[in-house]
Short mmCIF file of C-alpha atoms in Angstrom, two decimals:
data_model
loop_
_atom_site.label_atom_id
_atom_site.label_comp_id
_atom_site.label_asym_id
_atom_site.label_seq_id
_atom_site.Cartn_x
_atom_site.Cartn_y
_atom_site.Cartn_z
CA MET A 17 -0.04 -0.08 -0.02
CA LYS A 18 1.05 3.50 -0.50
CA ARG A 19 0.96 6.13 2.23
CA PRO A 20 -1.56 8.97 1.63
CA LYS A 21 -0.13 12.30 0.48
CA GLY A 22 -1.72 15.68 0.94
CA PRO A 23 -4.95 16.47 2.31
CA GLY A 24 -7.99 14.10 1.57
CA ALA A 25 -10.67 15.08 -0.77
CA ILE A 26 -13.97 14.04 -2.06
CA TYR A 27 -14.50 12.11 -5.28
CA GLU A 28 -17.85 11.59 -6.88
CA ARG A 29 -18.52 8.62 -8.96
CA GLY A 30 -18.47 9.45 -12.70
CA THR A 31 -15.81 12.19 -12.46
CA ALA A 32 -12.29 11.94 -13.84
CA GLY A 33 -9.87 9.53 -12.06
CA PHE A 34 -12.69 8.13 -9.76
CA ASP A 35 -12.20 4.40 -10.54
CA LYS A 36 -8.21 4.83 -9.96
CA LYS A 37 -8.91 6.40 -6.63
CA VAL A 38 -11.44 3.91 -5.54
CA LEU A 39 -9.30 0.80 -6.60
CA ALA A 40 -6.14 2.35 -4.93
CA THR A 41 -7.91 1.96 -1.65
CA SER A 42 -7.43 -1.83 -1.92
CA PHE A 43 -4.34 -3.82 -1.42
CA ASN A 44 -5.82 -6.55 -3.55
CA ASN A 45 -5.36 -5.68 -7.27
CA ARG A 46 -8.62 -7.35 -8.33
CA ASP A 47 -11.31 -5.22 -9.53
CA PRO A 48 -14.52 -6.62 -7.98
CA GLY A 49 -16.72 -4.28 -10.33
CA HIS A 50 -18.42 -2.57 -7.34
CA ARG A 51 -18.16 1.12 -7.04
CA PRO A 52 -19.33 3.44 -4.37
CA LYS A 53 -21.34 6.55 -5.17
CA VAL A 54 -18.71 8.92 -3.45
CA LEU A 55 -15.25 8.30 -1.89
CA ILE A 56 -14.46 10.65 1.03
CA GLU A 57 -11.01 10.95 2.28
CA ALA A 58 -11.47 12.21 5.89
CA ASN A 59 -8.93 14.56 7.28
CA ASP A 60 -10.44 15.02 10.82
CA ILE A 61 -13.41 14.06 12.87
CA PHE A 62 -15.43 16.80 11.42
CA ASP A 63 -15.19 15.29 8.11
CA VAL A 64 -16.11 11.90 9.57
CA ILE A 65 -19.36 13.47 11.23
CA ASN A 66 -20.26 15.31 7.94
CA ALA A 67 -19.84 12.06 5.93
CA VAL A 68 -22.18 10.18 8.39
CA LYS A 69 -24.62 13.28 8.01
CA ARG A 70 -24.36 13.04 4.18
CA ALA A 71 -25.02 9.25 4.17
CA ARG A 72 -28.10 9.84 6.30
CA ARG A 73 -29.30 12.63 4.12
CA GLN A 74 -28.86 10.82 0.87
CA ASN A 75 -29.78 7.36 2.13
CA LEU A 76 -26.38 5.76 1.41
CA LYS A 77 -24.85 2.98 3.22
CA ILE A 78 -21.33 3.50 4.56
CA SER A 79 -18.35 1.46 4.09
CA ILE A 80 -15.11 2.02 5.82
CA VAL A 81 -11.31 1.59 4.70
CA SER A 82 -8.15 2.32 6.57
CA GLY A 83 -5.25 0.52 4.86
CA GLY A 84 -7.21 -1.51 2.45
CA HIS A 85 -5.76 -4.97 3.41
CA SER A 86 -9.00 -6.59 3.26
CA TRP A 87 -8.26 -9.56 1.08
CA SER A 88 -12.00 -9.96 0.05
CA GLN A 89 -12.25 -6.19 -0.57
CA ASN A 90 -15.01 -5.85 1.91
CA HIS A 91 -15.18 -2.11 1.80
CA LEU A 92 -15.89 -2.07 -2.03
CA ARG A 93 -19.78 -2.08 -2.04
CA GLU A 94 -22.03 -1.01 -4.83
CA GLY A 95 -23.54 2.55 -4.52
CA CYS A 96 -22.31 3.32 -0.97
CA LEU A 97 -20.37 6.22 0.69
CA LEU A 98 -16.90 4.93 1.07
CA LEU A 99 -15.07 6.61 3.85
CA SER A 100 -11.23 6.41 4.07
CA MET A 101 -9.77 6.73 7.28
CA ALA A 102 -6.08 6.48 5.98
CA ARG A 103 -5.03 9.95 7.02
CA PHE A 104 -5.91 9.17 10.73
CA ASN A 105 -2.44 7.83 11.02
CA HIS A 106 -1.23 9.51 14.25
CA VAL A 107 0.42 7.72 17.16
CA GLU A 108 1.30 9.28 20.57
CA VAL A 109 3.20 7.07 23.14
CA ASP A 110 2.96 7.72 26.92
CA ALA A 111 5.92 5.69 27.97
CA VAL A 112 5.39 6.54 31.66
CA ASN A 113 1.90 4.80 31.86
CA GLY A 114 2.49 2.34 29.12
CA THR A 115 -0.12 3.40 26.89
CA ALA A 116 -0.49 4.72 23.39
CA VAL A 117 -3.27 6.42 21.13
CA ALA A 118 -3.26 5.77 17.58
CA GLY A 119 -5.57 6.51 14.59
CA PRO A 120 -6.97 3.64 12.67
CA GLY A 121 -4.88 4.73 9.50
CA CYS A 122 -1.65 4.12 11.52
CA TRP A 123 0.60 1.51 9.86
CA SER A 124 1.62 -1.49 11.86
CA ILE A 125 5.24 -0.84 11.25
CA ASP A 126 4.99 2.65 12.22
CA LEU A 127 3.51 1.75 15.62
CA ASP A 128 6.27 -0.79 16.14
CA LEU A 129 9.15 1.56 15.33
CA ALA A 130 7.71 4.19 17.50
CA LEU A 131 7.28 1.86 20.42
CA LYS A 132 10.75 0.41 20.09
CA LYS A 133 12.24 3.83 21.09
CA HIS A 134 10.70 3.46 24.46
CA ASN A 135 11.48 -0.39 24.78
CA LEU A 136 7.80 -0.83 24.52
CA PHE A 137 5.87 -3.46 22.25
CA PHE A 138 2.42 -4.01 20.91
CA PRO A 139 1.38 -7.18 18.97
CA VAL A 140 1.03 -5.37 15.59
CA ALA A 141 0.27 -6.99 12.28
CA HIS A 142 2.87 -9.11 10.52
CA ALA A 143 2.65 -6.98 7.27
CA PRO A 144 4.05 -3.60 7.68
CA ASP A 145 1.42 -1.76 5.84
CA VAL A 146 -1.73 -3.24 7.61
CA CYS A 147 -3.41 -0.43 9.49
CA LEU A 148 -4.72 -0.67 12.82
CA GLY A 149 -8.41 0.15 11.84
CA GLY A 150 -9.47 -3.30 10.34
CA PHE A 151 -6.65 -5.22 12.13
CA LEU A 152 -7.83 -4.52 15.62
CA LEU A 153 -11.49 -4.64 14.84
CA GLN A 154 -11.30 -8.20 13.56
CA GLY A 155 -9.09 -9.52 16.40
CA GLY A 156 -5.58 -8.83 15.66
CA PHE A 157 -3.33 -11.88 14.93
CA GLY A 158 0.16 -10.18 15.22
CA TRP A 159 3.58 -10.55 16.44
CA GLY A 160 3.54 -12.08 20.03
CA SER A 161 -0.13 -12.86 19.81
CA ILE A 162 0.36 -16.51 20.91
CA GLU A 163 2.04 -15.15 24.11
CA LEU A 164 0.03 -11.92 24.55
CA GLY A 165 -3.22 -12.91 23.11
CA ASN A 166 -5.00 -11.06 20.07
CA ALA A 167 -3.91 -7.45 19.70
CA CYS A 168 -7.69 -6.48 20.52
CA GLN A 169 -7.03 -7.67 23.97
CA SER A 170 -4.59 -4.87 24.34
CA VAL A 171 -7.15 -2.27 23.24
CA ILE A 172 -8.26 -0.50 26.45
CA GLY A 173 -10.54 2.12 24.59
CA VAL A 174 -11.87 3.31 21.42
CA ASP A 175 -13.24 6.66 20.19
CA VAL A 176 -16.21 5.99 17.79
CA VAL A 177 -18.47 8.09 15.56
CA LEU A 178 -21.91 6.45 15.69
CA ALA A 179 -24.74 6.33 13.14
CA ASP A 180 -26.37 9.32 14.60
CA GLY A 181 -23.18 11.18 14.06
CA SER A 182 -22.19 11.61 17.92
CA LEU A 183 -18.72 10.84 18.96
CA VAL A 184 -18.31 8.58 22.05
CA HIS A 185 -15.62 6.83 24.00
CA ALA A 186 -15.96 3.07 24.72
CA SER A 187 -14.16 1.10 27.33
CA GLU A 188 -14.76 -1.11 30.39
CA GLN A 189 -16.28 1.93 31.99
CA GLU A 190 -17.99 3.73 29.30
CA ASN A 191 -20.26 2.25 26.82
CA PRO A 192 -19.01 -1.26 27.54
CA ASP A 193 -21.28 -3.07 25.15
CA LEU A 194 -19.76 -0.88 22.25
CA TYR A 195 -16.29 -1.62 23.56
CA TRP A 196 -17.31 -5.42 23.66
CA ALA A 197 -18.35 -5.24 19.88
CA ALA A 198 -15.21 -3.23 18.81
CA ARG A 199 -12.91 -6.15 19.83
CA GLY A 200 -13.74 -8.88 17.10
CA SER A 201 -16.86 -7.72 15.06
CA GLY A 202 -14.40 -6.85 12.17
CA PRO A 203 -16.03 -5.15 9.14
CA GLY A 204 -19.46 -5.70 10.59
CA PHE A 205 -18.87 -3.19 13.35
CA PHE A 206 -21.62 -0.48 13.68
CA GLY A 207 -19.47 2.74 13.98
CA ILE A 208 -16.26 4.51 12.89
CA VAL A 209 -13.26 4.15 15.09
CA VAL A 210 -11.42 7.64 15.00
CA GLN A 211 -8.71 6.51 17.65
CA TYR A 212 -7.55 3.50 19.64
CA HIS A 213 -6.29 3.63 23.14
CA LEU A 214 -3.74 0.92 23.73
CA LYS A 215 -2.30 -0.95 26.61
CA LEU A 216 1.52 -1.43 25.93
CA HIS A 217 3.87 -4.39 26.91
CA LYS A 218 7.47 -4.45 27.74
CA ARG A 219 9.74 -5.34 24.69
CA HIS A 220 11.48 -8.49 24.66
CA LYS A 221 15.40 -8.09 24.55
CA PHE A 222 15.98 -10.61 21.79
CA THR A 223 13.85 -11.35 18.57
CA GLY A 224 14.91 -13.77 15.96
CA MET A 225 14.03 -16.47 13.46
CA LYS A 226 14.90 -20.16 12.75
CA VAL A 227 13.99 -21.55 9.34
CA GLN A 228 13.70 -25.04 7.97
CA ILE A 229 12.95 -26.08 4.45
CA PHE A 230 11.42 -29.34 3.27
CA ARG A 231 10.85 -30.72 -0.18
CA MET A 232 7.05 -31.34 -0.79
CA LYS A 233 7.73 -35.22 -0.82
CA HIS A 234 7.96 -34.80 3.01
CA MET A 235 4.74 -33.07 3.38
CA GLU A 236 2.81 -35.82 5.41
CA GLU A 237 5.68 -36.31 7.80
CA VAL A 238 6.17 -32.49 8.26
CA TYR A 239 2.46 -31.82 9.25
CA THR A 240 2.29 -34.86 11.23
CA TRP A 241 5.42 -33.70 13.27
CA ALA A 242 4.18 -30.16 13.50
CA ASP A 243 0.87 -31.26 14.89
CA LYS A 244 2.35 -33.58 17.35
CA ILE A 245 5.07 -31.20 18.61
CA GLY A 246 2.54 -27.96 18.51
CA SER A 247 1.36 -28.24 22.22
CA GLN A 248 4.80 -28.38 23.45
CA VAL A 249 6.34 -25.35 21.50
CA PRO A 250 6.72 -22.37 23.93
CA ARG A 251 4.41 -19.52 23.39
CA SER A 252 7.38 -17.30 22.74
CA VAL A 253 7.48 -19.03 19.51
CA GLU A 254 5.25 -18.34 16.64
CA PHE A 255 5.47 -21.70 15.11
CA GLN A 256 4.16 -22.04 11.39
CA LEU A 257 4.48 -23.81 8.18
CA LEU A 258 4.16 -22.33 4.63
CA MET A 259 3.29 -24.72 1.76
CA THR A 260 4.58 -23.07 -1.32
CA PRO A 261 5.21 -23.99 -5.10
CA LYS A 262 8.63 -22.30 -4.72
CA ALA A 263 10.27 -22.65 -1.39
CA MET A 264 13.29 -20.66 -0.28
CA GLY A 265 16.64 -22.27 -0.94
CA ILE A 266 15.32 -25.12 -3.00
CA PHE A 267 13.27 -23.09 -5.60
CA SER A 268 10.60 -25.81 -6.01
CA ALA A 269 7.77 -26.96 -4.11
CA GLY A 270 8.29 -27.35 -0.62
CA ILE A 271 7.27 -26.28 2.94
CA GLU A 272 8.96 -23.41 4.81
CA VAL A 273 9.00 -23.90 8.45
CA PHE A 274 9.37 -20.74 10.38
CA ALA A 275 9.84 -20.15 14.13
CA PRO A 276 9.92 -16.26 14.98
CA VAL A 277 10.90 -16.15 18.67
CA MET A 278 10.82 -13.36 21.21
CA THR A 279 12.56 -13.82 24.54
CA ASP A 280 14.92 -11.87 26.95
CA SER A 281 18.15 -13.60 25.81
CA TYR A 282 19.63 -15.28 22.84
CA LYS A 283 20.23 -18.29 25.12
CA GLU A 284 16.52 -18.45 26.00
CA ALA A 285 15.48 -18.13 22.32
CA LYS A 286 17.91 -20.84 21.25
CA GLU A 287 16.46 -23.23 23.60
CA ALA A 288 12.76 -22.20 22.72
CA VAL A 289 13.42 -23.08 18.97
CA SER A 290 15.64 -26.23 19.70
CA PHE A 291 12.68 -28.53 18.97
CA MET A 292 13.44 -27.89 15.29
CA SER A 293 17.11 -29.11 15.33
CA ASN A 294 16.07 -32.00 17.74
CA SER A 295 13.05 -33.09 15.72
CA PRO A 296 12.81 -36.77 14.22
CA ILE A 297 12.51 -35.34 10.73
CA ARG A 298 15.59 -32.84 11.00
CA SER A 299 17.76 -35.03 8.63
CA LYS A 300 14.94 -34.76 5.95
CA ALA A 301 15.36 -30.90 5.76
CA SER A 302 16.99 -29.53 2.74
CA LEU A 303 17.92 -26.32 4.88
CA THR A 304 18.19 -25.50 8.37
CA SER A 305 19.32 -22.02 9.36
CA PRO A 306 20.97 -20.90 12.67
CA LEU A 307 18.73 -18.68 14.98
CA ILE A 308 19.05 -15.42 13.24
CA PRO A 309 18.60 -12.20 15.23
CA ILE A 310 16.16 -10.13 13.28
CA SER A 311 13.52 -7.28 14.30
CA THR A 312 9.94 -7.79 13.89
CA ALA A 313 9.95 -4.78 11.63
CA ASN A 314 12.59 -6.41 9.41
CA MET A 315 10.69 -9.75 9.47
CA SER A 316 7.56 -7.86 8.24
CA ARG A 317 9.35 -6.29 5.41
CA VAL A 318 11.01 -9.55 4.32
CA ALA A 319 7.60 -11.32 4.37
CA ASN A 320 5.94 -8.48 2.53
CA VAL A 321 8.62 -8.83 -0.38
CA THR A 322 8.63 -12.64 -0.55
CA HIS A 323 5.07 -13.45 -0.13
CA PHE A 324 2.81 -10.45 -0.55
CA PRO A 325 3.79 -8.53 -4.00
CA SER A 326 1.89 -5.44 -4.26
CA THR A 327 1.05 -6.16 -7.92
CA ALA A 328 -0.94 -9.36 -7.15
CA LYS A 329 -4.60 -10.23 -7.31
CA TRP A 330 -5.71 -12.28 -4.42
CA CYS A 331 -8.41 -14.68 -3.36
CA THR A 332 -7.93 -16.03 0.41
CA ASP A 333 -9.88 -18.01 2.75
CA ASN A 334 -9.25 -19.87 6.01
CA LEU A 335 -10.55 -22.37 8.74
CA TRP A 336 -9.86 -23.08 12.26
CA LEU A 337 -9.09 -26.75 12.54
CA GLU A 338 -9.99 -29.34 15.32
CA ALA A 339 -9.92 -32.66 13.82
CA PRO A 340 -6.91 -35.18 14.07
CA VAL A 341 -4.21 -34.61 11.60
CA ASP A 342 -4.83 -37.62 9.59
CA LYS A 343 -8.42 -36.38 8.77
CA LEU A 344 -6.68 -33.02 7.51
CA MET A 345 -4.48 -34.81 4.96
CA PRO A 346 -6.87 -35.02 2.11
CA GLY A 347 -7.43 -31.52 2.20
CA LEU A 348 -3.75 -30.48 2.44
CA ARG A 349 -3.03 -32.90 -0.48
CA SER A 350 -5.70 -31.10 -2.43
CA ILE A 351 -4.03 -27.68 -1.65
CA ARG A 352 -0.70 -29.07 -2.58
CA ASP A 353 -2.05 -30.51 -5.88
CA THR A 354 -3.91 -27.49 -7.12
CA MET A 355 -2.06 -24.37 -5.73
CA PRO A 356 -1.59 -21.63 -8.27
CA PRO A 357 1.96 -20.41 -9.01
CA ALA A 358 4.08 -18.67 -6.36
CA PRO A 359 3.91 -16.72 -4.29
CA SER A 360 0.66 -18.39 -3.76
CA HIS A 361 1.03 -20.39 -0.44
CA ALA A 362 -1.04 -21.89 2.56
CA LEU A 363 -0.30 -20.87 6.21
CA TRP A 364 -0.44 -23.45 9.04
CA LEU A 365 -0.25 -21.79 12.21
CA ASN A 366 0.14 -23.34 15.65
CA TRP A 367 -2.08 -21.05 17.36
CA ARG A 368 -2.25 -22.46 20.99
CA ALA A 369 -5.56 -20.81 21.93
CA GLN A 370 -5.37 -19.09 25.43
CA GLU A 371 -7.23 -20.64 28.32
CA TYR A 372 -8.40 -17.37 29.41
CA ARG A 373 -10.07 -14.78 27.05
CA PRO A 374 -11.81 -11.55 28.06
CA ASP A 375 -15.49 -11.10 27.21
CA MET A 376 -15.46 -9.76 23.78
CA ALA A 377 -16.96 -10.05 20.37
CA PHE A 378 -14.03 -12.24 19.27
CA GLY A 379 -14.95 -15.68 20.23
CA LEU A 380 -13.73 -18.37 18.04
CA ASP A 381 -10.30 -20.04 17.54
CA SER A 382 -8.51 -23.43 17.87
CA LYS A 383 -5.12 -24.72 18.27
CA ARG A 384 -4.54 -24.97 14.61
CA TYR A 385 -5.27 -22.38 11.85
CA LEU A 386 -5.05 -22.94 8.12
CA ALA A 387 -5.29 -20.17 5.48
CA ALA A 388 -4.95 -20.52 1.70
CA TYR A 389 -3.61 -17.48 -0.22
CA GLY A 390 -4.28 -17.61 -3.95
CA GLU A 391 -2.22 -15.17 -6.02
CA TRP A 392 -2.04 -14.10 -9.77
CA GLU A 393 -1.40 -11.07 -11.89
CA LYS A 394 -3.02 -11.58 -15.31
CA ASP A 395 -6.56 -10.76 -16.02
CA GLU A 396 -6.97 -13.88 -18.16
CA ASP A 397 -6.15 -16.17 -15.05
CA ASP A 398 -9.08 -14.65 -13.06
CA ALA A 399 -11.48 -17.56 -13.90
CA LYS A 400 -8.69 -20.04 -13.23
CA TYR A 401 -7.64 -18.92 -9.86
CA GLU A 402 -10.20 -16.63 -8.28
CA ASN A 403 -12.16 -19.52 -6.61
CA TRP A 404 -9.15 -21.67 -5.51
CA ALA A 405 -8.80 -20.68 -1.79
CA THR A 406 -12.71 -20.78 -1.28
CA ASP A 407 -12.80 -24.25 -3.12
CA ARG A 408 -10.08 -25.69 -0.88
CA MET A 409 -11.50 -24.30 2.45
CA ARG A 410 -15.08 -25.58 1.45
CA GLU A 411 -13.65 -29.13 0.95
CA MET A 412 -12.45 -28.99 4.55
CA GLU A 413 -15.48 -27.55 6.18
CA SER A 414 -16.27 -30.85 7.89
CA VAL A 415 -12.94 -30.82 9.68
CA GLY A 416 -13.16 -27.11 10.70
CA ILE A 417 -15.15 -25.21 13.22
CA GLY A 418 -15.22 -21.75 11.42
CA SER A 419 -13.09 -19.07 10.20
CA GLN A 420 -11.31 -15.78 11.43
CA LEU A 421 -11.87 -12.37 10.00
CA ALA A 422 -8.35 -11.40 9.05
CA ASP A 423 -8.46 -13.71 5.94
CA GLU A 424 -12.20 -13.75 5.66
CA ASN A 425 -13.91 -14.57 2.36
CA LEU A 426 -17.65 -14.30 3.62
CA GLY A 427 -18.82 -13.08 0.35
CA ARG A 428 -17.92 -16.14 -1.33
CA ARG A 429 -18.08 -18.71 1.53
CA PRO A 430 -20.35 -17.36 4.50
CA THR A 431 -19.33 -19.15 7.70
CA ARG A 432 -19.26 -18.54 11.34
CA PHE A 433 -16.51 -16.51 12.78
CA THR A 434 -17.55 -16.20 16.27
CA SER A 435 -19.89 -18.02 18.83
CA ASP A 436 -23.39 -18.24 18.19
CA GLU A 437 -24.25 -16.40 21.31
CA ASN A 438 -21.90 -13.51 20.31
CA MET A 439 -23.66 -13.29 16.98
CA VAL A 440 -26.90 -12.91 18.57
CA ARG A 441 -25.43 -10.23 20.91
CA LEU A 442 -23.95 -8.45 17.90
CA ASP A 443 -27.03 -8.28 15.94
CA ALA A 444 -28.70 -6.90 19.05
CA LEU A 445 -26.32 -4.16 19.52
CA ARG A 446 -26.26 -3.38 15.83
CA ALA A 447 -30.25 -2.83 16.17
CA LYS A 448 -29.48 -0.53 19.12
CA TYR A 449 -26.69 1.53 17.70
CA ASP A 450 -27.56 1.32 13.94
CA PRO A 451 -31.39 0.79 13.81
CA GLN A 452 -31.48 2.20 10.10
CA GLY A 453 -28.74 -0.11 8.98
CA LEU A 454 -26.43 2.86 7.91
CA PHE A 455 -23.28 0.81 8.06
CA ASN A 456 -22.50 -2.01 5.71
CA SER A 457 -22.45 -5.49 7.55
CA TRP A 458 -20.31 -8.51 6.78
CA ALA A 459 -20.38 -9.43 3.22
CA GLY A 460 -22.50 -12.53 2.65
CA ARG A 461 -25.09 -11.46 5.02
CA LEU A 462 -28.64 -10.15 4.19
CA ASP A 463 -28.69 -6.49 4.02
CA LYS A 464 -31.37 -6.44 6.64
CA ALA A 465 -29.15 -8.37 8.94
CA HIS A 466 -29.40 -5.64 11.55
CA THR A 467 -33.10 -6.38 12.03
CA SER A 468 -34.96 -9.27 13.72
CA GLY A 469 -34.47 -12.56 11.86
CA ALA A 470 -30.94 -12.02 10.79
CA LYS A 471 -28.90 -14.75 9.48
CA VAL A 472 -25.80 -16.05 11.21
CA PRO A 473 -22.87 -16.58 8.81
CA GLY A 474 -22.94 -20.29 7.87
CA GLU A 475 -26.75 -20.49 7.95
CA LYS A 476 -28.42 -21.08 4.65
CA VAL A 477 -29.81 -17.69 3.02
CA ASN A 478 -32.21 -17.16 0.19
CA LYS A 479 -30.10 -16.49 -2.73
CA LYS A 480 -32.96 -14.05 -4.29
CA GLU A 481 -32.67 -12.04 -1.01
CA ALA A 482 -28.96 -12.17 -0.29
CA ALA A 483 -26.80 -9.19 -1.37
CA VAL A 484 -23.43 -10.97 -1.72
CA THR A 485 -20.32 -8.77 -2.17
CA SER A 486 -16.88 -10.28 -3.09
#
């Protein structure tokens, strides 16, 4: 993504350069064909409030974008008012009290580097240009989240413009129901977050990475080992596997095993990742690196270059997995055998769900996470690859319990992403705070989902009634 330059402006549909401006709000280079009626680039809170008033006056639904890293391009809806919060990119650190305030347009890498100066830390997104807006609303799976919990658990307050144009603060003490919803409702949130209040953590003294590369012929052995060892891996390690048609070092199909680690010493980190060197399949690895010191910012930069090119079109989807690993193998083989060319990949994350989770809208995870990222660049390949990730996850639905919103594809495959109880509560709060349905809900749900009789993602909906956006 590109950083916003100059003051924000208003762009009306049909004017010169409108399409280019709208499509530039998305990291995904696909053109979904949908266009808002107007794009408003907000400069301050007054612009946000005026945008809400305009939407109410002209009977327009509102979609919101901060950094545009929504793989499914959830914010690109037909005929809506698209509000860009990219210029709300401020960050202020209170090192004495261990807190910060930051705008939804703040890049993850900018927050990370600002905190590093004070020896403080926040579990920011893995990609440097992911903005806090959508990242924190959907839960926030970032650096250190296995140890610290989802990033939204470190959100202690939000400043929100509501559907009636009022500006309110939400926290455990003020508007607690709105605070509850802001931590996990993702693109279905019924307000505009203009500022986050964050609880910060002490920064670990050592950050590093250990890598192993296996050829694809060892796939079943690698995943079986990873599943068996997963519960024993220290929470300081973000243990993950990337299946790719072009693995590092071997330049052919294989599995990249990554172990980012954050501890207070090199010695402690080396011990934490020793399970890789001591594993029963160690001899089958084509490459095993030493433990390499590298900052979270540089890990983010490297990952962006190697796996997430800015020129790509994307279709992604994901599942939380609970079934035994042998039941997952048919799906993993299907991913392997059908994967589009690199840098397409599939991520297996040893998540290690925490035993305790605060009361919040985010309410669904498991010990294993699997996401498929299909990538291509040529328009003529759209039909060939645009459903790949969705089809692979649909094949594995019987061994999954639902999805998470970071890599969601609800427009193509509606599914549950929180508990049924949380969905009931979210719909009740939507009816309370947005009774007229001013804000677009999750893609794949009925436009009238804010009213009684709303469908929960995963339930069957009448295709003639559904307004599906992808």
